[in-house]
Coordinates of C-alpha atoms and ligand atoms in Angstrom, one line a residue:
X1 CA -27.9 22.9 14.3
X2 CA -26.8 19.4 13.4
X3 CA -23.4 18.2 13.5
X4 CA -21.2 18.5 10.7
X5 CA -19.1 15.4 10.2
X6 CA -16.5 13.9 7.8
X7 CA -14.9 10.1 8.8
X8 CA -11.9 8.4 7.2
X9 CA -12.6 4.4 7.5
X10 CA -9.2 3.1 6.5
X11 CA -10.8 -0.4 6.4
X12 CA -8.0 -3.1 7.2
X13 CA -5.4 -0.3 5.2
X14 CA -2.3 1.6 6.5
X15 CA 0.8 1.3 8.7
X16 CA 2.3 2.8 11.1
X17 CA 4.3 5.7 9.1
X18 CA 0.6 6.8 7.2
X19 CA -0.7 7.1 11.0
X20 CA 1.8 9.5 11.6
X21 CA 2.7 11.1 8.1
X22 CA -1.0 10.9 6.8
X23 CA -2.3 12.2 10.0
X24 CA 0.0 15.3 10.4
X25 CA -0.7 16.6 6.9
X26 CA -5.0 16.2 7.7
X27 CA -4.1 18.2 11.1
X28 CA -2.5 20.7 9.6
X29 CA -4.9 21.2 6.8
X30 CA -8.0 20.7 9.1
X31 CA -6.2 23.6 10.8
X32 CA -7.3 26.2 8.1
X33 CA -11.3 24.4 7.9
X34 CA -13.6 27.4 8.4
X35 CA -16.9 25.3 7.7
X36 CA -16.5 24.0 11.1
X37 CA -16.8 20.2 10.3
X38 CA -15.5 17.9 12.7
X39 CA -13.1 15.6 11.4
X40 CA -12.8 11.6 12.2
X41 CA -10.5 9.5 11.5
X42 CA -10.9 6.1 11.8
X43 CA -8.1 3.5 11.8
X44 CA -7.2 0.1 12.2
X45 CA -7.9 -0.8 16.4
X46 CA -3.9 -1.4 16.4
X47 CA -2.9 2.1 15.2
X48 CA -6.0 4.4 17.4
X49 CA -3.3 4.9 20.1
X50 CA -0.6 6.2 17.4
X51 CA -3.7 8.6 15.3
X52 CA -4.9 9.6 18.6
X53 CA -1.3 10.8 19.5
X54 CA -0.7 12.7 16.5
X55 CA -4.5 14.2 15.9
X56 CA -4.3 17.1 18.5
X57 CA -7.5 18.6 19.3
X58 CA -8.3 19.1 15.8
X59 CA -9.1 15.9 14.7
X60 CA -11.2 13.0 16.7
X61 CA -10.6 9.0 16.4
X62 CA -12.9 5.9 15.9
X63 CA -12.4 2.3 15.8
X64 CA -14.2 0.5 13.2
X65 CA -15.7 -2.0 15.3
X66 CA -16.3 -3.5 19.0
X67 CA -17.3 -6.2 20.3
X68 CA -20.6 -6.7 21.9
X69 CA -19.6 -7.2 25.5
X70 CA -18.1 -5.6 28.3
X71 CA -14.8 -7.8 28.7
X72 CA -14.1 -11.4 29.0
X73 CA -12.6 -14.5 27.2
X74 CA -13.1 -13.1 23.8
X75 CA -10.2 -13.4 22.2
X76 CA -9.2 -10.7 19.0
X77 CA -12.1 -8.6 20.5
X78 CA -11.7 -4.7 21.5
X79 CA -14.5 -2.9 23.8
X80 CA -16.1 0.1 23.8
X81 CA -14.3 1.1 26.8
X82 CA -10.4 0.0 25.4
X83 CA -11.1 2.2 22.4
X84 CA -12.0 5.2 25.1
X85 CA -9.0 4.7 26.8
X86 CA -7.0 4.9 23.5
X87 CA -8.7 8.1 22.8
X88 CA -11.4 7.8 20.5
X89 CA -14.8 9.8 20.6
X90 CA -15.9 7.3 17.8
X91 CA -17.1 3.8 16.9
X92 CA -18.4 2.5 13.7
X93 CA -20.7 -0.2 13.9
X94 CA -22.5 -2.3 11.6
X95 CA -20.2 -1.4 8.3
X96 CA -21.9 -3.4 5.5
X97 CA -18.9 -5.3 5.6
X98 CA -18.9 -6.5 9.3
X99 CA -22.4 -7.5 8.2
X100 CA -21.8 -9.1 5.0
X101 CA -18.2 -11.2 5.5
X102 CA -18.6 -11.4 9.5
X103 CA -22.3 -12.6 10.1
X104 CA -23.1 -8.7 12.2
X105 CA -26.6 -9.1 12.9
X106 CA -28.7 -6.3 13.3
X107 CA -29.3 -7.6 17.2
X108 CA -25.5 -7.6 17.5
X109 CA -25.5 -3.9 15.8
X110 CA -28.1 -3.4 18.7
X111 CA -25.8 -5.0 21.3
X112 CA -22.5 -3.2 20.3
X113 CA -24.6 0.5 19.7
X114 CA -25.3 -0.1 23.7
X115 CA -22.3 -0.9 24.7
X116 CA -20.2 2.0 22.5
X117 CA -23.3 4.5 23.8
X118 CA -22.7 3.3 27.4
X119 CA -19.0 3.6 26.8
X120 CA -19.3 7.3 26.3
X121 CA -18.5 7.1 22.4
X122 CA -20.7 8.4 19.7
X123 CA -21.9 5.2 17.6
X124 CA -21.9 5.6 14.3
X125 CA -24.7 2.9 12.9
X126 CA -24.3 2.2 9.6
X127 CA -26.9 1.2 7.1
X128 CA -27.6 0.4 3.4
X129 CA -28.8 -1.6 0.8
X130 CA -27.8 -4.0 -1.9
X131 CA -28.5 -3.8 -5.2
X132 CA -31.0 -6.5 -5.4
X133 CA -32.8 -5.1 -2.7
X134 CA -32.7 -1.7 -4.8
X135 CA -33.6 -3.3 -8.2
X136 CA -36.8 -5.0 -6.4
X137 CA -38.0 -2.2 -4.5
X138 CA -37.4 -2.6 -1.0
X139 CA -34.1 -0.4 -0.4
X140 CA -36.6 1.6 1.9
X141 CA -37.8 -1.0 4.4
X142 CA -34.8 -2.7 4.7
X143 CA -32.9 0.5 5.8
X144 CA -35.6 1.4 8.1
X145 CA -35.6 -2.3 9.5
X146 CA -32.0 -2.0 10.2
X147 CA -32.3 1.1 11.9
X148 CA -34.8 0.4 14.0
X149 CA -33.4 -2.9 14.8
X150 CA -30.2 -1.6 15.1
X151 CA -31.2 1.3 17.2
X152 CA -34.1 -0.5 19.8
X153 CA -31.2 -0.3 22.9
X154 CA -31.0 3.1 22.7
X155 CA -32.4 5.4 25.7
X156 CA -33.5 8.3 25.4
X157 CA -30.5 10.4 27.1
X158 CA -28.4 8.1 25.3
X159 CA -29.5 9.6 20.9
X160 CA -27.4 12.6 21.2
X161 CA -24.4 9.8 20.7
X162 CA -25.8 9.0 17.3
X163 CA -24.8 9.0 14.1
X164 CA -26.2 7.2 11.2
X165 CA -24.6 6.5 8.1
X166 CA -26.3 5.6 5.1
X167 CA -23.9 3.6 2.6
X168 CA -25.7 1.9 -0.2
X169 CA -23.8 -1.6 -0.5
X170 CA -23.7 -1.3 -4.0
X171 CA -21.8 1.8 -4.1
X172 CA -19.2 1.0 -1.7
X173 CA -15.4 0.4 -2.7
X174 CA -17.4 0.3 -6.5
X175 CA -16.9 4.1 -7.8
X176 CA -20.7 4.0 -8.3
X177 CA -22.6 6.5 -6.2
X178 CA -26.3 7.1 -5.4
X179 CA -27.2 10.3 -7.1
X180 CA -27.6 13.5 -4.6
X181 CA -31.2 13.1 -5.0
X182 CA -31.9 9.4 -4.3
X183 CA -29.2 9.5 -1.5
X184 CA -31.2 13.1 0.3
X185 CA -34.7 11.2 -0.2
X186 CA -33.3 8.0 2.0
X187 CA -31.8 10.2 4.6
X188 CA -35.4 12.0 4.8
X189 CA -36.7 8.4 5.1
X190 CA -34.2 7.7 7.7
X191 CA -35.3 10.5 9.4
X192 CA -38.8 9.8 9.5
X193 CA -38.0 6.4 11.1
X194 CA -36.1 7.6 13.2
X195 CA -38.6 10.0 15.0
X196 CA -41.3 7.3 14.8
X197 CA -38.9 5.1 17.3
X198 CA -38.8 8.4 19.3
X199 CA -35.7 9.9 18.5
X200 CA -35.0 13.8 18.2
X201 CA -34.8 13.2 14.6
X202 CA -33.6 16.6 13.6
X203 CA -30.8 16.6 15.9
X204 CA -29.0 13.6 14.7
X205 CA -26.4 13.9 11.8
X206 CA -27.0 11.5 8.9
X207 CA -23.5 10.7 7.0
X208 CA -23.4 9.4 3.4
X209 CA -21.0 6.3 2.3
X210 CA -20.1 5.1 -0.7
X211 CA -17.5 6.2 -3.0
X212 CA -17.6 9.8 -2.2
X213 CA -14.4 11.6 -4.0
X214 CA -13.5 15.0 -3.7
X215 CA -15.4 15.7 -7.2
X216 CA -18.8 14.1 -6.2
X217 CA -18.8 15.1 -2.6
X218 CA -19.9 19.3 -2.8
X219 CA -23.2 17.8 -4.6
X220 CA -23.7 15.1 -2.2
X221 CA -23.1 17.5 0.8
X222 CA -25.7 20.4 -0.3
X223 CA -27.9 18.3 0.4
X224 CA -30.4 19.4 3.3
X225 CA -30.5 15.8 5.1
X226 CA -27.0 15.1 4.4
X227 CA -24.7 16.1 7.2
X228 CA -21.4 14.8 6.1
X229 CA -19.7 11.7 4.8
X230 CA -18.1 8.2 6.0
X231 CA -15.3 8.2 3.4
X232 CA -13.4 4.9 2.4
X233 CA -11.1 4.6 -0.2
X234 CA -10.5 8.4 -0.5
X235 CA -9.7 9.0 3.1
X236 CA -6.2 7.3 2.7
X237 CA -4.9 10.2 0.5
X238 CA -4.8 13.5 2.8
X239 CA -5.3 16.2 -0.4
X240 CA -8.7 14.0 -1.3
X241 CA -9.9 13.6 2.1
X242 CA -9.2 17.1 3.4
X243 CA -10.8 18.0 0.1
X244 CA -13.8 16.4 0.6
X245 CA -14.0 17.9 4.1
X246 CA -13.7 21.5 2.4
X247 CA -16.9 20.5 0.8
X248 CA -19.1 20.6 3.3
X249 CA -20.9 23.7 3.1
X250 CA -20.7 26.2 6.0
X251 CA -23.2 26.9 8.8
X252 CA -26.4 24.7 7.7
Ligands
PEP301 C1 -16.8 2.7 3.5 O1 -16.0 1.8 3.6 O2 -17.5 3.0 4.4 C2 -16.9 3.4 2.2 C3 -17.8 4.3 2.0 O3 -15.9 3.1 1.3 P1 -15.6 3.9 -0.2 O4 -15.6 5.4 0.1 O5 -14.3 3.4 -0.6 O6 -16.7 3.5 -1.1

């Protein structure tokens, strides 16, 4: 059985009080989950140390980006490894916006997925389209380009540390969303990809991203290739994102 997985990417959102007020409230909720989810959240690099504190063994922690080498004169860079020792289980990497406002090349998603992999983390690779790539056709190759780009260091011990996320650029931060359908037919095209490149395909969990609310998410969710969500906006307001988490449906 795949994992079941809900992240909270607060983006460059929050403050010290909502890692510890904010965090609290999802523990305690998470708590009385029974559809046995795993829940991430996913915070600014600066406040990991002060979610990880507060999460208990209830919640796990990501950061939402690292950089692609080990250590060294980098400066405003965070490894793999520092995120570890803060306590995540967690990366993100290759968030449409890392790729869009900071130059991330899929050979740098590549480089970092190595490094968070090697660092003992689960990598969460995310993926997507534009509009304009929609609109003309190609949404299809150029999420399977990225993921087997993004994907090539991987070993083959190493795919258990996985996770994709599929997050359609258009529908990010926008309150548009792919319908249920046209997001479950790219995650079974992911899926295909990803056992050509050799993967165990049918073990690793495939998120959706992009404006997922508590009212859209059960739809999104029943899906049969959708394994959970990477939640933006929605993930700063604990009754929505423990909400959303609820709708994940129950040993699939
Ligand atoms: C995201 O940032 O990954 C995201 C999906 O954002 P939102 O849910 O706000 O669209």
């Amino acid at each position: 059985m795949r994992r079941k997985i809900v992240a909270g990417n607060w983006k460059m959102n929050g403050s010290k009080d909502l890692a510890q007020t904010l965090v609290s409230d999802v523990r305690s909720q998470a708590a009385s989950l029974d559809n046995g989810v795993e829940v991430v959240i996913i915070p600014p690099a600066i406040y990991v140390g002060e979610v990880a504190a507060n999460a208990g063994d209830l919640l796990s922690v990501g950061v939402q980006n690292v950089g692609q080498w080990a250590s060294g004169a980098y400066t405003g860079e965070i490894s793999a490894e520092m995120a570890r020792d803060q306590g995540c289980q967690y990366a993100l990497v290759g968030h449409s916006e890392r790729r869009q406002i900071f130059g991330e090349t899929d050979e740098m998603v590549a480089e970092k997925v190595g490094r968070i992999v090697a660092g003992g983390l689960y990598a969460v690779v995310c993926v997507g389209e534009t509009l304009e790539e929609r609109e003309a056709g190609k949404a299809e190759s150029v999420v399977a380009a990225q993921v087997r780009n993004g994907l090539a260091a991987v070993s083959a011990d190493q795919w258990r540390q996985v996770v994709v996320a599929y997050e359609p650029v258009w529908a990010i931060g926008t309150g548009k969303t792919a319908t249920a359908q046209d997001a479950q037919a790219m995650h079974a095209s992911i899926r295909k990809v990803l056992s050509e490149i050799g993967a165990p395909a049918d073990e690793i969990s495939l998120l959706y991203g992009g404006s997922v609310k508590a009212d859209n998410a059960a739809a999104l969710f029943a899906e049969p290739d959708i394994d959970g969500g990477l939640i933006g906006g929605a993930s700063l307001i604990a009754q929505d994102f423990i909400s959303i988490c609820r709708s994940v449906p129950a040993g699939t």
